[in-house]
mmCIF file of C-alpha atoms in Angstrom:
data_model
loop_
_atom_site.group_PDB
_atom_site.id
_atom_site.type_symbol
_atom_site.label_atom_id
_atom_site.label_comp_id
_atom_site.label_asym_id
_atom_site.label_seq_id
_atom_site.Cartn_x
_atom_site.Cartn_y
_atom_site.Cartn_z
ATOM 1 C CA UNK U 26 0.000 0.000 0.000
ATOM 2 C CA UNK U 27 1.340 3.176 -0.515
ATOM 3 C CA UNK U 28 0.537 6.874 -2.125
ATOM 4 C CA UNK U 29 -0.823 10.139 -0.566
ATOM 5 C CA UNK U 30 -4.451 9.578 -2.034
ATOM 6 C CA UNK U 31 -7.296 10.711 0.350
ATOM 7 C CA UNK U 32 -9.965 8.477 -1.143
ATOM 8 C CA UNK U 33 -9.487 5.398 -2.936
ATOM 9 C CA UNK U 34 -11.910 4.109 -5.495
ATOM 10 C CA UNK U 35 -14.039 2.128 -3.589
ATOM 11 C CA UNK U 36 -17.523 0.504 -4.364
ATOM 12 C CA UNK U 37 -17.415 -2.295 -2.296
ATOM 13 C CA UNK U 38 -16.489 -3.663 1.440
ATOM 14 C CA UNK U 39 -13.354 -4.275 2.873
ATOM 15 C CA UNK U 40 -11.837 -7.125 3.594
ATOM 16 C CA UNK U 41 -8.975 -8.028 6.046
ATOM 17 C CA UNK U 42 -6.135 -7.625 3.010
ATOM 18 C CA UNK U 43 -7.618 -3.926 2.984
ATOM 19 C CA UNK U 44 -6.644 -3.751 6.522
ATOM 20 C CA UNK U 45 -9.559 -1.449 7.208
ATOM 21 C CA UNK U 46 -9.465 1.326 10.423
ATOM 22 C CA UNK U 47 -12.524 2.402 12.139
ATOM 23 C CA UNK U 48 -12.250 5.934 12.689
ATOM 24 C CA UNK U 49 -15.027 7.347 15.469
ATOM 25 C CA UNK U 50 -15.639 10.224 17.100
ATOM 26 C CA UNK U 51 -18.136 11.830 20.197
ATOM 27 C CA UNK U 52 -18.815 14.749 21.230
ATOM 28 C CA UNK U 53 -20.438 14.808 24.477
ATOM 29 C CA UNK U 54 -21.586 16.846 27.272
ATOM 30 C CA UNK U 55 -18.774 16.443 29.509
ATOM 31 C CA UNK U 56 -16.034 13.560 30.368
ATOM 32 C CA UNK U 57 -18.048 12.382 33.457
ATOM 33 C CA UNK U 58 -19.161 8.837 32.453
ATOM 34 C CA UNK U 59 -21.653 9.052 34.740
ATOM 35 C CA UNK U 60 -23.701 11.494 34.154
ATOM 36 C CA UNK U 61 -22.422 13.115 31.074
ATOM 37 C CA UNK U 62 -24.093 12.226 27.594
ATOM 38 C CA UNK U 63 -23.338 12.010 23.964
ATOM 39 C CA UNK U 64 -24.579 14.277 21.814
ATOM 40 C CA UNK U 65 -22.720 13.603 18.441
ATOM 41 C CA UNK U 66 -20.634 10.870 16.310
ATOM 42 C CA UNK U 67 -18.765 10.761 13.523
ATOM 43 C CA UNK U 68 -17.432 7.720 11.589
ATOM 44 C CA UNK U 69 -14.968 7.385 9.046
ATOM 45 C CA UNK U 70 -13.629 4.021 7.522
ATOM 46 C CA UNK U 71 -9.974 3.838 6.059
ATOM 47 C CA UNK U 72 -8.002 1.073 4.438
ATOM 48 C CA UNK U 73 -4.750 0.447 5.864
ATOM 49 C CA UNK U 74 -3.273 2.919 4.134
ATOM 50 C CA UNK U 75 -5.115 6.028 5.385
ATOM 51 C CA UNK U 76 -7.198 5.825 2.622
ATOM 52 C CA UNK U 77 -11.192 6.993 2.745
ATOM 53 C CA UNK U 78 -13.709 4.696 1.534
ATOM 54 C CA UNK U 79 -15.883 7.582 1.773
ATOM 55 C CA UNK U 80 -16.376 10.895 3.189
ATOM 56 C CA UNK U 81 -17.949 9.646 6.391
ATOM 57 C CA UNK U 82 -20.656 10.405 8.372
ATOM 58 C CA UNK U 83 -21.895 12.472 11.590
ATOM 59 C CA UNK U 84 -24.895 12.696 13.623
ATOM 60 C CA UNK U 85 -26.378 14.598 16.309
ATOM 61 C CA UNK U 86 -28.741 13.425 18.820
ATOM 62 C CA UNK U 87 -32.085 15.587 19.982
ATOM 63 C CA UNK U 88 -30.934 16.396 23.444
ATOM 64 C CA UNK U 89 -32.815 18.750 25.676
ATOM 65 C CA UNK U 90 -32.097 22.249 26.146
ATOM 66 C CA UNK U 91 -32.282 21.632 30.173
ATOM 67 C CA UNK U 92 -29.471 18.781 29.536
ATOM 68 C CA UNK U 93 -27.540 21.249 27.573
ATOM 69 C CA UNK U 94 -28.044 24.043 30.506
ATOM 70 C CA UNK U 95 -26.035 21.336 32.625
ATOM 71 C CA UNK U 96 -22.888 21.895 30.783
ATOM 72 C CA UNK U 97 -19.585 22.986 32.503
ATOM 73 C CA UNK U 98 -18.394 26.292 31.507
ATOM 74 C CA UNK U 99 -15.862 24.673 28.926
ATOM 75 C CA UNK U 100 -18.311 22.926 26.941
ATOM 76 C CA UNK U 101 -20.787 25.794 27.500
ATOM 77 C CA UNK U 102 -18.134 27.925 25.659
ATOM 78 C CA UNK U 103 -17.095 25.102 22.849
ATOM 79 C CA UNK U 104 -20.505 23.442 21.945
ATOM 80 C CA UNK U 105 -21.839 27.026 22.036
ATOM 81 C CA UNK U 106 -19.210 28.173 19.291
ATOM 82 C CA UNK U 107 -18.908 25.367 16.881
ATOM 83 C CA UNK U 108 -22.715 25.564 16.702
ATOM 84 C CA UNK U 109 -23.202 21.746 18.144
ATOM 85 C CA UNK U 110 -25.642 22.996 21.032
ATOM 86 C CA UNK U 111 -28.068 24.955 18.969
ATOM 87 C CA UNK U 112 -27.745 21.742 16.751
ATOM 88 C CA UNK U 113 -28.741 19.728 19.354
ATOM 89 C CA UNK U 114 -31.394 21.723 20.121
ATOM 90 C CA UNK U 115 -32.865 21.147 16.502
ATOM 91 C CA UNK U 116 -31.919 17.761 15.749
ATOM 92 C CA UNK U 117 -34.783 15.330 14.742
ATOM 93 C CA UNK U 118 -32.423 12.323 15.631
ATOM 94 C CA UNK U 119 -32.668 9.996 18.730
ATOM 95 C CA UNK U 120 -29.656 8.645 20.768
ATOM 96 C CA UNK U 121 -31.149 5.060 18.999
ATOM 97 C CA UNK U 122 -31.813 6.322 15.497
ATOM 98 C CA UNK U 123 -27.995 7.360 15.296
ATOM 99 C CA UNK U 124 -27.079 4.151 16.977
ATOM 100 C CA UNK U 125 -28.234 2.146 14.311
ATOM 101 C CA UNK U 126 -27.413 4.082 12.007
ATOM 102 C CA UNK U 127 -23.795 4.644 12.584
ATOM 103 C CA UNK U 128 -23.835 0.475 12.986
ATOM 104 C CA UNK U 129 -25.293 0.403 9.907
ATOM 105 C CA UNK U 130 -22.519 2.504 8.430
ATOM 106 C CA UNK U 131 -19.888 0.255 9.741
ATOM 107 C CA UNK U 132 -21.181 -2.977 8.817
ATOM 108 C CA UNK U 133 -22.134 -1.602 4.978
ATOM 109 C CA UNK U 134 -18.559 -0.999 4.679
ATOM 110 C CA UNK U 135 -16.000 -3.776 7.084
ATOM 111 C CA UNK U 136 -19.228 -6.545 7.393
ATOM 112 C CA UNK U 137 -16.905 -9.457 8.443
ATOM 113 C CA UNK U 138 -16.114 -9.573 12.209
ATOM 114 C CA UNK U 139 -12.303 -10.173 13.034
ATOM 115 C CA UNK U 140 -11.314 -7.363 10.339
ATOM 116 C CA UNK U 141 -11.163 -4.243 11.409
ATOM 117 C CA UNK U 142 -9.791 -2.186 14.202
ATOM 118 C CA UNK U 143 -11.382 0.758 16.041
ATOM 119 C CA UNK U 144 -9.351 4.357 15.485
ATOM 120 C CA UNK U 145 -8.730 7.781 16.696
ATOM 121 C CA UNK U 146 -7.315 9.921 19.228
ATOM 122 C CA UNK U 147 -7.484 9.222 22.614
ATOM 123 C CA UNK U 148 -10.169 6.005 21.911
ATOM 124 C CA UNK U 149 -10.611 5.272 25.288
ATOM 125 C CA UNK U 150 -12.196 8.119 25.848
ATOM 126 C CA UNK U 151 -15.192 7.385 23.633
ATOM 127 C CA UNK U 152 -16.466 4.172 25.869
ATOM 128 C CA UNK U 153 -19.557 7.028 25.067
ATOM 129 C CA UNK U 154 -19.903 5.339 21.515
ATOM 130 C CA UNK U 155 -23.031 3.540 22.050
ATOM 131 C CA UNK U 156 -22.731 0.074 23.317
ATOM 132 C CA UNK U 157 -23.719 -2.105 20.467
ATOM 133 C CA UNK U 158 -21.397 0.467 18.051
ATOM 134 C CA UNK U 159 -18.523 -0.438 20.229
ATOM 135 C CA UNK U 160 -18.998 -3.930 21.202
ATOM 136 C CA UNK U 161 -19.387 -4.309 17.019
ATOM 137 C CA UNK U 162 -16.284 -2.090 16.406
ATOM 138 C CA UNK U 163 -14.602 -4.558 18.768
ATOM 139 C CA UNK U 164 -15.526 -7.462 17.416
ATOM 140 C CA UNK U 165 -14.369 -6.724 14.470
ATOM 141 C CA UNK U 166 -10.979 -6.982 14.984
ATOM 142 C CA UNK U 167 -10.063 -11.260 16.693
ATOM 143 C CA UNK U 168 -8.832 -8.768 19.977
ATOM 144 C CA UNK U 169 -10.018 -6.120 21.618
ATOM 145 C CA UNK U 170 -6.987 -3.920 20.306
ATOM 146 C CA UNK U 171 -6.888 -0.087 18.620
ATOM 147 C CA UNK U 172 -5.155 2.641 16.864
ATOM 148 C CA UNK U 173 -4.503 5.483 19.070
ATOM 149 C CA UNK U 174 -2.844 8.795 17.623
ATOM 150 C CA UNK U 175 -2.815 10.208 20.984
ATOM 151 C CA UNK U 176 0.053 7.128 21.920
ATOM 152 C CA UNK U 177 1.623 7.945 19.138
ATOM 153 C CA UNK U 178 2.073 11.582 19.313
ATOM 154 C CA UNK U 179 3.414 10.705 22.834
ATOM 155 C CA UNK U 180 6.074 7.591 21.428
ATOM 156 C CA UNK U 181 7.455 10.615 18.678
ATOM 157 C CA UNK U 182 7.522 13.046 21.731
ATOM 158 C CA UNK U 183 10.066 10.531 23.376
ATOM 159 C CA UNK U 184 11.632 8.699 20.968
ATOM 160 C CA UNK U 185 11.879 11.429 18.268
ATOM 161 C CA UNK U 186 11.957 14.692 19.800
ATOM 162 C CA UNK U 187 13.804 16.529 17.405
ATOM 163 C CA UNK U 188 11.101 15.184 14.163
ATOM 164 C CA UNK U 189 8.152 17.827 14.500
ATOM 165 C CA UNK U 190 5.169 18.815 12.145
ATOM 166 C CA UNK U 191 5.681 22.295 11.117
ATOM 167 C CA UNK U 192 2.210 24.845 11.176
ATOM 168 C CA UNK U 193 1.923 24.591 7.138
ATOM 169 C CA UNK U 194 2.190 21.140 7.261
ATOM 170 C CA UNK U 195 -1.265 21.093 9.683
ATOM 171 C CA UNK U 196 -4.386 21.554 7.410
ATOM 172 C CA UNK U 197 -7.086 22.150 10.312
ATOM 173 C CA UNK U 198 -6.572 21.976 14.040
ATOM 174 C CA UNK U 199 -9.104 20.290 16.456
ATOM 175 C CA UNK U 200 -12.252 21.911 16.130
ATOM 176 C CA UNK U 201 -14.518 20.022 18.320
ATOM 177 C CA UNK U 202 -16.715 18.940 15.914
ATOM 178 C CA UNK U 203 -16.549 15.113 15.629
ATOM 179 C CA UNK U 204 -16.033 14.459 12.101
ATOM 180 C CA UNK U 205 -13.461 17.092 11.774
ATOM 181 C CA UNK U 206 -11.788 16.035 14.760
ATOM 182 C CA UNK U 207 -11.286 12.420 12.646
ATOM 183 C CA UNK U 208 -10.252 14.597 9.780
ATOM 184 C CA UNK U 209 -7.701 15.633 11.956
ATOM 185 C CA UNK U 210 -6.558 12.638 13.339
ATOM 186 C CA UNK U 211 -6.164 10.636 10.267
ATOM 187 C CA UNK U 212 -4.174 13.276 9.211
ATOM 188 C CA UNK U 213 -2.246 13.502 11.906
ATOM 189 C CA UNK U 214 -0.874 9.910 11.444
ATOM 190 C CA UNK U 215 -0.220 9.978 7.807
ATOM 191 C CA UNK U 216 2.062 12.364 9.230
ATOM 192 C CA UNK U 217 3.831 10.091 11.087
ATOM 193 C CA UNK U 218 3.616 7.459 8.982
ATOM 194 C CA UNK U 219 5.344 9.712 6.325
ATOM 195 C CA UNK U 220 7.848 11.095 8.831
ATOM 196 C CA UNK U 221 8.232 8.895 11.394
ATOM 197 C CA UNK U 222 7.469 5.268 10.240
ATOM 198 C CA UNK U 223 9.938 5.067 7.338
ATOM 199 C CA UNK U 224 10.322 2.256 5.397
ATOM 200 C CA UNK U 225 14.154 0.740 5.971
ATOM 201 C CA UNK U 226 16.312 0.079 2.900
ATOM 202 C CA UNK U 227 16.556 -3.359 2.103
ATOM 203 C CA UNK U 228 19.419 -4.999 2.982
ATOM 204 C CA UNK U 229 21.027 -6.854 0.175
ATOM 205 C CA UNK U 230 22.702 -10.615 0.695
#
């Protein structure tokens, strides 16, 4: 696998030579577990090679202005500024209409369990994705494994200090919406891959 193409010509699923990466995404009302809720996700699927099968998708669920009101300041601020909160507000989308559909999404495109691997940045923070999208997402790959750009941006902090992404070379920054947030994080490690994950020169007998 190799090139810098964002989207490959796809019209059908992938399979486990495709290597394919499940990229998700939540926004949510908080990090407390608890008590916080979700309130949008955003898939995208890759090959192995950072490739898009498709543009992706996002969803926000209907969520109650009174929920919303319950914010801390932070999210208050954020939600209020990307626009997520008034679309919140308007959506005509349960918490299980999106949970389907996001499943949906997945299985149209890596249908065969034991395939593919759940993605992003910081992934353990999203044990918001909706229990039947995660336990699917899971089973999808033969362990419970993922690809975490947040551990990798730490490994290149250690190993490689002196290897950094210059400000041209970053297209967007985190903007706290879910799908760009993937955007971002796919991008992010076709940066390293590029820079950091070099193929070595073979070695001749």
């Amino acid at each position: 696998m190799s090139g810098n193409t964002t989207f490959m010509a796809q019209t059908h699923p992938l399979t486990a030579e495709d290597g394919p990466l499940v990229w998700i995404d939540c926004e949510m009302t908080g990090l407390d577990f608890k008590k916080d809720v979700l309130l949008e996700v955003a898939v995208i699927i890759t090959n192995g090679d950072l490739k898009k099968v498709h543009e992706g998708i996002s969803h926000v669920i209907r969520t109650d202005k009174s929920v919303l009101d319950r914010m801390d300041k932070w999210c208050t601020k954020t939600h209020g500024e990307t626009g997520l909160t008034a679309a919140c507000i308007a959506s005509p989308h349960s918490h299980e209409w999106v949970e389907s559909s996001v499943l949906e999404y997945i299985k149209r495109w890596v249908p065969e369990k034991r395939t593919g691997v759940l993605a992003g940045s910081s992934v353990h923070a999203d044990r918001y994705i909706p229990c039947r999208i995660h336990a699917f997402s899971c089973r999808l790959a033969s362990l419970p494994v993922s690809v975490d750009v947040s551990s990798v941006k730490e490994l290149r902090r250690r190993w490689f200090p002196t290897i950094e992404r210059k400000p041209e070379e970053y297209s967007q920054g985190i903007r706290h919406r879910a799908l760009d947030d993937i955007e971002a994080s796919i991008e992010e490690l076709r940066w390293y891959r590029d820079n950091i994950f070099i193929k070595p020169p073979s070695v001749e007998k």
